[in-house]
Amino acid sequence: MSSVFAPVRFSVLDRSRTREGHTGPETLRDTVALAREAERLGYHRFWVSEHHGVPGVAGSAPTVLAAAVAGATRTIRVGTGGVMLPNHRPLVVAEQFGVLESLFPGRVDMGLGRSVGFTDGVRRALGRDKGDAEDFAAQLDELLGWFLGISPTGVHARPAEGLSVPPFVLAMGEGATVAARAGLPMVIGDLRDRDRMRRGIDHYRERFRPSPWADEPYVVVSGTIAVAGTSEAARRLLVPEAWSMAYSRTHGTFPPLPPAERVEALAMSGKERDLYRSALAGQLAGTEEEVAHGLESVLRDTGAQEVLVTTSTHDREALLDSYRRLAAVAGIADSTTRR
């Protein structure tokens, strides 16, 4: 294990990506199964995400799914990456996390994002619009206030008030500034644009103000990491997600993940091919040695305390193998779990 990895935590964010030929319910059960494997391998956290009305994502209720994950595991921290706060009333979010923390004390994280629905139709269905994201800082303050018992309404969030649920801010756009002002840990991606990531991290550290939640900056870098026996096998893990990203940019909808072999046989338009190649480029994928070298570079560049891995693909066995290999690279897997 590299000395660079020794103080670094490694965690998993599973976005419950649906796969061609598989149902949404199967996908959610796969997420729970992956959480059990991540715990066995020694990963620090397992987070789930929030998406609404997206054909390619089954995870629409992250606190419900987090409860299922926590109930199926024993020691791994469980949380959200994240609950999209503009979609919800802060009181309700506080109540949900208060229930989670009450049921699974000392294991729950509250990852929070500022995005609203993916399309105009979803935003209308949620009763939200793009402007709601502009109120994220105020929504975050209100949410944290419910845990501290300082709401001006005189209402108390039960059972959240007085509980300590670690909050994290997903730093998309202005998220780094919000995280710094609130004195919260920050999650930032993606690994493909290292310069932009580094600028966001520098901005966050320079403006960080200590808070009841964190004494000093805490940086989590997130992104896709694929590990396999050969460089080509690792690259093929990226193919389904890269194609889905390209398809969403050209068709306006995010589809289920296709098998890599089907993507490779497709006749793409020029624009689709460019977007597909762009989505493949710059990802952290390769053999154990190649990924170890790439990770060392990321960690030296960013000084991050934690890596949150967000890999999705159609081949479930290959995905599980990738997480096993990464655990060995990071030195978090003991001799009984390495393969």
Tab-separated table of C-alpha atoms in Angstrom:
chain	number	residue	atom	x	y	z
A	1	MET	CA	0.000	0.000	0.000
A	2	SER	CA	1.281	3.458	-0.874
A	3	SER	CA	1.991	5.719	2.102
A	4	VAL	CA	-0.190	8.310	0.347
A	5	PHE	CA	-3.219	6.038	0.847
A	6	ALA	CA	-2.629	5.259	4.532
A	7	PRO	CA	-4.576	8.196	6.053
A	8	VAL	CA	-7.228	8.282	3.303
A	9	ARG	CA	-10.718	6.841	3.630
A	10	PHE	CA	-12.352	5.092	0.679
A	11	SER	CA	-16.129	5.073	0.305
A	12	VAL	CA	-18.825	4.148	-2.234
A	13	LEU	CA	-21.690	6.107	-3.775
A	14	ASP	CA	-24.077	3.837	-5.663
A	15	ARG	CA	-26.533	5.708	-7.883
A	16	SER	CA	-28.785	2.663	-8.372
A	17	ARG	CA	-28.312	2.782	-12.136
A	18	THR	CA	-30.792	0.521	-13.896
A	19	ARG	CA	-29.440	-1.878	-16.498
A	20	GLU	CA	-31.000	-3.030	-19.749
A	21	GLY	CA	-32.821	-6.284	-19.079
A	22	HIS	CA	-33.257	-5.577	-15.358
A	23	THR	CA	-36.062	-3.909	-13.406
A	24	GLY	CA	-36.023	-1.032	-10.950
A	25	PRO	CA	-36.760	-3.325	-7.979
A	26	GLU	CA	-33.847	-5.569	-8.996
A	27	THR	CA	-31.626	-2.507	-9.167
A	28	LEU	CA	-32.478	-1.433	-5.627
A	29	ARG	CA	-31.786	-4.933	-4.327
A	30	ASP	CA	-28.442	-4.812	-6.162
A	31	THR	CA	-27.631	-1.582	-4.311
A	32	VAL	CA	-28.272	-3.238	-0.958
A	33	ALA	CA	-26.159	-6.247	-1.964
A	34	LEU	CA	-23.321	-3.946	-3.035
A	35	ALA	CA	-23.468	-2.222	0.347
A	36	ARG	CA	-22.952	-5.547	2.103
A	37	GLU	CA	-19.948	-6.263	-0.118
A	38	ALA	CA	-18.531	-2.769	0.444
A	39	GLU	CA	-18.762	-3.312	4.192
A	40	ARG	CA	-17.023	-6.680	3.903
A	41	LEU	CA	-14.230	-5.091	1.876
A	42	GLY	CA	-13.592	-2.337	4.421
A	43	TYR	CA	-15.034	0.741	2.699
A	44	HIS	CA	-15.807	3.557	5.135
A	45	ARG	CA	-19.195	4.811	3.882
A	46	PHE	CA	-21.926	3.705	1.516
A	47	TRP	CA	-24.109	6.447	0.096
A	48	VAL	CA	-27.156	6.473	-2.196
A	49	SER	CA	-28.484	9.228	-4.464
A	50	GLU	CA	-31.700	11.046	-5.369
A	51	HIS	CA	-33.129	11.219	-8.895
A	52	HIS	CA	-36.721	11.684	-10.030
A	53	GLY	CA	-38.359	10.516	-13.248
A	54	VAL	CA	-35.083	9.240	-14.755
A	55	PRO	CA	-35.398	5.970	-16.735
A	56	GLY	CA	-31.816	5.020	-15.923
A	57	VAL	CA	-31.953	5.494	-12.141
A	58	ALA	CA	-34.076	3.567	-9.633
A	59	GLY	CA	-33.065	5.537	-6.526
A	60	SER	CA	-35.761	8.180	-6.048
A	61	ALA	CA	-36.100	8.080	-2.244
A	62	PRO	CA	-32.601	8.184	-0.741
A	63	THR	CA	-33.516	8.191	2.945
A	64	VAL	CA	-35.762	5.162	2.428
A	65	LEU	CA	-33.019	3.348	0.529
A	66	ALA	CA	-30.433	4.367	3.128
A	67	ALA	CA	-32.617	2.759	5.792
A	68	ALA	CA	-32.675	-0.488	3.809
A	69	VAL	CA	-28.892	-0.362	3.411
A	70	ALA	CA	-28.342	0.346	7.101
A	71	GLY	CA	-30.663	-2.504	8.049
A	72	ALA	CA	-28.722	-4.926	5.854
A	73	THR	CA	-25.289	-3.930	7.198
A	74	ARG	CA	-23.710	-3.645	10.644
A	75	THR	CA	-20.720	-1.305	10.720
A	76	ILE	CA	-20.344	0.733	7.515
A	77	ARG	CA	-21.509	4.346	7.642
A	78	VAL	CA	-24.637	4.948	5.550
A	79	GLY	CA	-25.919	8.135	3.989
A	80	THR	CA	-26.974	10.118	0.977
A	81	GLY	CA	-24.984	11.604	-1.848
A	82	GLY	CA	-27.190	13.409	-1.690
A	83	VAL	CA	-30.628	14.525	-0.717
A	84	MET	CA	-31.360	17.426	-3.080
A	85	LEU	CA	-32.434	19.993	-0.526
A	86	PRO	CA	-34.273	22.356	-2.924
A	87	ASN	CA	-36.713	19.503	-3.619
A	88	HIS	CA	-37.827	19.246	0.030
A	89	ARG	CA	-38.850	21.167	3.107
A	90	PRO	CA	-35.875	21.278	5.508
A	91	LEU	CA	-38.064	20.229	8.446
A	92	VAL	CA	-39.040	17.002	6.674
A	93	VAL	CA	-35.410	16.260	5.798
A	94	ALA	CA	-34.386	16.814	9.422
A	95	GLU	CA	-37.141	14.481	10.614
A	96	GLN	CA	-36.092	11.771	8.164
A	97	PHE	CA	-32.459	11.878	9.211
A	98	GLY	CA	-33.486	12.060	12.848
A	99	VAL	CA	-35.366	8.791	12.383
A	100	LEU	CA	-32.382	7.211	10.596
A	101	GLU	CA	-29.952	8.293	13.316
A	102	SER	CA	-32.328	7.047	16.010
A	103	LEU	CA	-32.575	3.619	14.387
A	104	PHE	CA	-28.888	3.331	13.422
A	105	PRO	CA	-27.031	5.514	15.940
A	106	GLY	CA	-23.545	6.660	15.008
A	107	ARG	CA	-23.710	5.358	11.439
A	108	VAL	CA	-25.698	7.974	9.484
A	109	ASP	CA	-24.359	10.734	7.192
A	110	MET	CA	-26.404	13.543	5.672
A	111	GLY	CA	-25.035	14.389	2.218
A	112	LEU	CA	-26.880	17.373	0.718
A	113	GLY	CA	-27.010	18.782	-2.810
A	114	ARG	CA	-28.471	21.888	-4.445
A	115	SER	CA	-29.823	20.413	-7.706
A	116	VAL	CA	-33.470	20.426	-8.685
A	117	GLY	CA	-35.290	18.091	-11.087
A	118	PHE	CA	-33.533	16.926	-14.273
A	119	THR	CA	-36.264	18.204	-16.635
A	120	ASP	CA	-38.956	20.883	-16.637
A	121	GLY	CA	-41.597	18.168	-16.264
A	122	VAL	CA	-39.954	16.710	-13.165
A	123	ARG	CA	-39.561	20.167	-11.642
A	124	ARG	CA	-43.240	20.888	-12.230
A	125	ALA	CA	-44.182	17.557	-10.652
A	126	LEU	CA	-42.077	18.422	-7.606
A	127	GLY	CA	-43.530	21.924	-7.422
A	128	ARG	CA	-40.068	23.415	-7.892
A	129	ASP	CA	-38.186	25.454	-10.487
A	130	LYS	CA	-34.552	26.188	-11.232
A	131	GLY	CA	-34.622	29.264	-9.023
A	132	ASP	CA	-35.120	27.134	-5.913
A	133	ALA	CA	-31.467	26.076	-6.113
A	134	GLU	CA	-30.476	29.699	-5.475
A	135	ASP	CA	-31.875	29.439	-1.943
A	136	PHE	CA	-29.661	26.462	-1.059
A	137	ALA	CA	-27.579	28.282	1.570
A	138	ALA	CA	-30.682	29.456	3.428
A	139	GLN	CA	-32.280	26.009	3.154
A	140	LEU	CA	-29.105	24.467	4.566
A	141	ASP	CA	-29.067	26.898	7.496
A	142	GLU	CA	-32.690	26.089	8.259
A	143	LEU	CA	-32.025	22.344	8.103
A	144	LEU	CA	-29.068	22.505	10.482
A	145	GLY	CA	-31.100	24.739	12.773
A	146	TRP	CA	-33.661	21.979	13.272
A	147	PHE	CA	-30.947	19.739	14.741
A	148	LEU	CA	-29.725	22.553	16.980
A	149	GLY	CA	-33.222	23.512	18.133
A	150	ILE	CA	-33.006	27.111	16.948
A	151	SER	CA	-35.963	27.381	14.580
A	152	PRO	CA	-37.738	30.766	14.923
A	153	THR	CA	-41.084	29.004	14.380
A	154	GLY	CA	-41.153	27.542	17.885
A	155	VAL	CA	-41.608	24.099	16.300
A	156	HIS	CA	-39.250	21.275	17.270
A	157	ALA	CA	-38.037	18.590	14.852
A	158	ARG	CA	-38.679	15.223	16.437
A	159	PRO	CA	-36.580	13.128	16.861
A	160	ALA	CA	-33.833	15.137	15.112
A	161	GLU	CA	-33.366	17.907	17.666
A	162	GLY	CA	-30.262	17.277	19.767
A	163	LEU	CA	-28.964	14.471	17.553
A	164	SER	CA	-25.658	14.732	15.691
A	165	VAL	CA	-25.882	13.650	12.043
A	166	PRO	CA	-22.730	14.704	10.130
A	167	PRO	CA	-23.692	16.962	7.188
A	168	PHE	CA	-21.761	17.098	3.908
A	169	VAL	CA	-22.247	19.496	0.990
A	170	LEU	CA	-22.035	18.261	-2.597
A	171	ALA	CA	-19.972	21.016	-4.179
A	172	MET	CA	-21.536	21.578	-7.569
A	173	GLY	CA	-21.214	25.140	-8.849
A	174	GLU	CA	-21.433	27.395	-5.805
A	175	GLY	CA	-21.462	24.467	-3.395
A	176	ALA	CA	-17.828	25.030	-2.367
A	177	THR	CA	-18.635	28.530	-1.155
A	178	VAL	CA	-21.714	27.322	0.726
A	179	ALA	CA	-19.760	24.473	2.359
A	180	ALA	CA	-16.961	26.826	3.430
A	181	ARG	CA	-19.295	29.450	4.918
A	182	ALA	CA	-21.305	26.812	6.776
A	183	GLY	CA	-18.158	25.067	8.013
A	184	LEU	CA	-19.119	21.696	6.577
A	185	PRO	CA	-17.220	18.849	4.884
A	186	MET	CA	-17.308	19.095	1.087
A	187	VAL	CA	-17.718	16.436	-1.613
A	188	ILE	CA	-16.356	17.479	-5.006
A	189	GLY	CA	-16.015	15.783	-8.428
A	190	ASP	CA	-15.237	14.813	-11.013
A	191	LEU	CA	-11.793	13.311	-11.502
A	192	ARG	CA	-11.723	14.134	-15.217
A	193	ASP	CA	-11.283	17.879	-14.697
A	194	ARG	CA	-8.456	17.997	-12.189
A	195	ASP	CA	-7.767	21.724	-12.563
A	196	ARG	CA	-11.374	22.677	-11.875
A	197	MET	CA	-11.478	20.296	-8.916
A	198	ARG	CA	-8.304	21.771	-7.461
A	199	ARG	CA	-9.636	25.329	-7.852
A	200	GLY	CA	-12.827	24.377	-6.030
A	201	ILE	CA	-10.874	22.752	-3.204
A	202	ASP	CA	-8.542	25.756	-2.840
A	203	HIS	CA	-11.562	28.080	-2.784
A	204	TYR	CA	-13.181	25.954	-0.073
A	205	ARG	CA	-10.092	25.752	2.127
A	206	GLU	CA	-9.346	29.473	1.853
A	207	ARG	CA	-12.869	30.462	2.934
A	208	PHE	CA	-13.624	27.724	5.466
A	209	ARG	CA	-15.056	28.898	8.787
A	210	PRO	CA	-15.098	26.456	11.742
A	211	SER	CA	-18.565	25.439	12.884
A	212	PRO	CA	-20.257	23.114	15.396
A	213	TRP	CA	-20.053	20.484	12.643
A	214	ALA	CA	-16.360	20.702	11.685
A	215	ASP	CA	-13.277	22.386	13.138
A	216	GLU	CA	-11.328	22.318	9.886
A	217	PRO	CA	-11.845	21.660	6.164
A	218	TYR	CA	-12.615	18.096	5.113
A	219	VAL	CA	-12.446	17.247	1.414
A	220	VAL	CA	-13.978	14.209	-0.262
A	221	VAL	CA	-13.127	13.779	-3.959
A	222	SER	CA	-15.611	11.733	-5.950
A	223	GLY	CA	-15.521	10.072	-9.329
A	224	THR	CA	-15.437	6.924	-11.399
A	225	ILE	CA	-12.640	4.445	-10.695
A	226	ALA	CA	-12.511	1.132	-12.574
A	227	VAL	CA	-9.970	-1.594	-11.851
A	228	ALA	CA	-9.547	-4.837	-13.802
A	229	GLY	CA	-6.935	-7.387	-14.812
A	230	THR	CA	-6.107	-5.461	-17.995
A	231	SER	CA	-6.349	-1.839	-19.068
A	232	GLU	CA	-8.814	-2.761	-21.795
A	233	ALA	CA	-11.103	-4.663	-19.403
A	234	ALA	CA	-11.134	-1.663	-17.072
A	235	ARG	CA	-11.940	0.691	-19.954
A	236	ARG	CA	-14.881	-1.507	-20.993
A	237	LEU	CA	-16.368	-1.017	-17.532
A	238	LEU	CA	-16.724	2.667	-18.425
A	239	VAL	CA	-18.459	2.091	-21.767
A	240	PRO	CA	-22.125	1.745	-20.643
A	241	GLU	CA	-22.100	4.900	-18.514
A	242	ALA	CA	-20.206	6.871	-21.173
A	243	TRP	CA	-22.809	5.959	-23.770
A	244	SER	CA	-25.710	6.799	-21.448
A	245	MET	CA	-24.152	10.204	-20.805
A	246	ALA	CA	-23.719	10.814	-24.522
A	247	TYR	CA	-27.285	9.677	-25.204
A	248	SER	CA	-28.677	12.010	-22.540
A	249	ARG	CA	-26.867	14.953	-24.112
A	250	THR	CA	-28.327	14.216	-27.555
A	251	HIS	CA	-31.805	12.924	-26.627
A	252	GLY	CA	-32.633	14.673	-23.343
A	253	THR	CA	-33.221	11.522	-21.309
A	254	PHE	CA	-30.887	9.336	-19.282
A	255	PRO	CA	-31.375	5.686	-20.347
A	256	PRO	CA	-30.659	2.400	-18.554
A	257	LEU	CA	-27.106	1.122	-18.929
A	258	PRO	CA	-26.608	-1.047	-22.030
A	259	PRO	CA	-24.069	-3.903	-22.240
A	260	ALA	CA	-20.641	-2.745	-23.399
A	261	GLU	CA	-20.689	-5.035	-26.422
A	262	ARG	CA	-23.914	-3.473	-27.700
A	263	VAL	CA	-22.484	0.026	-27.373
A	264	GLU	CA	-19.324	-0.950	-29.211
A	265	ALA	CA	-21.432	-2.239	-32.118
A	266	LEU	CA	-23.554	0.915	-32.427
A	267	ALA	CA	-23.426	3.236	-35.406
A	268	MET	CA	-23.134	6.646	-33.728
A	269	SER	CA	-23.595	10.082	-35.219
A	270	GLY	CA	-20.601	12.384	-35.216
A	271	LYS	CA	-21.919	14.321	-32.240
A	272	GLU	CA	-22.718	11.151	-30.303
A	273	ARG	CA	-19.257	9.762	-30.999
A	274	ASP	CA	-17.594	12.957	-29.773
A	275	LEU	CA	-19.655	13.030	-26.586
A	276	TYR	CA	-19.060	9.323	-26.000
A	277	ARG	CA	-15.294	9.675	-26.381
A	278	SER	CA	-15.320	12.720	-24.135
A	279	ALA	CA	-17.167	10.742	-21.438
A	280	LEU	CA	-14.549	7.974	-21.630
A	281	ALA	CA	-11.575	10.334	-21.515
A	282	GLY	CA	-9.785	11.185	-18.300
A	283	GLN	CA	-11.474	8.581	-16.102
A	284	LEU	CA	-9.373	6.662	-13.591
A	285	ALA	CA	-9.338	3.154	-15.067
A	286	GLY	CA	-6.746	0.442	-15.488
A	287	THR	CA	-4.891	-2.336	-13.738
A	288	GLU	CA	-4.120	-2.176	-10.021
A	289	GLU	CA	-0.732	-0.630	-10.724
A	290	GLU	CA	-2.149	1.966	-13.129
A	291	VAL	CA	-4.966	2.969	-10.796
A	292	ALA	CA	-2.627	3.167	-7.811
A	293	HIS	CA	-0.409	5.573	-9.765
A	294	GLY	CA	-3.412	7.657	-10.837
A	295	LEU	CA	-4.849	7.785	-7.328
A	296	GLU	CA	-1.527	8.874	-5.864
A	297	SER	CA	-1.508	11.766	-8.325
A	298	VAL	CA	-5.077	12.769	-7.396
A	299	LEU	CA	-4.376	12.680	-3.680
A	300	ARG	CA	-1.139	14.633	-3.965
A	301	ASP	CA	-2.883	17.227	-6.148
A	302	THR	CA	-5.902	17.666	-3.890
A	303	GLY	CA	-4.833	16.711	-0.369
A	304	ALA	CA	-8.232	15.036	-0.039
A	305	GLN	CA	-8.993	13.085	3.114
A	306	GLU	CA	-11.438	10.739	1.395
A	307	VAL	CA	-12.237	9.213	-1.993
A	308	LEU	CA	-15.887	8.513	-2.881
A	309	VAL	CA	-16.124	6.025	-5.749
A	310	THR	CA	-19.168	6.391	-8.020
A	311	THR	CA	-18.614	3.684	-10.648
A	312	SER	CA	-21.618	2.185	-12.474
A	313	THR	CA	-21.639	-0.391	-15.283
A	314	HIS	CA	-23.808	-3.094	-16.839
A	315	ASP	CA	-21.622	-6.077	-15.897
A	316	ARG	CA	-22.356	-6.528	-12.208
A	317	GLU	CA	-19.690	-9.166	-11.576
A	318	ALA	CA	-17.048	-6.981	-13.205
A	319	LEU	CA	-18.186	-4.066	-11.031
A	320	LEU	CA	-17.875	-6.126	-7.847
A	321	ASP	CA	-14.446	-7.325	-8.954
A	322	SER	CA	-13.402	-3.711	-9.549
A	323	TYR	CA	-14.371	-2.743	-6.007
A	324	ARG	CA	-12.471	-5.754	-4.643
A	325	ARG	CA	-9.355	-4.836	-6.584
A	326	LEU	CA	-9.621	-1.182	-5.534
A	327	ALA	CA	-9.917	-2.199	-1.876
A	328	ALA	CA	-6.657	-4.108	-2.245
A	329	VAL	CA	-4.978	-1.146	-3.986
A	330	ALA	CA	-6.108	1.196	-1.199
A	331	GLY	CA	-5.017	-1.225	1.503
A	332	ILE	CA	-8.439	-1.340	3.139
A	333	ALA	CA	-9.133	-5.003	2.387
A	334	ASP	CA	-7.632	-7.536	4.755
A	335	SER	CA	-6.210	-10.868	3.612
A	336	THR	CA	-9.572	-12.614	3.917
A	337	THR	CA	-11.271	-10.352	1.397
A	338	ARG	CA	-8.584	-9.952	-1.256
A	339	ARG	CA	-8.958	-12.105	-4.347
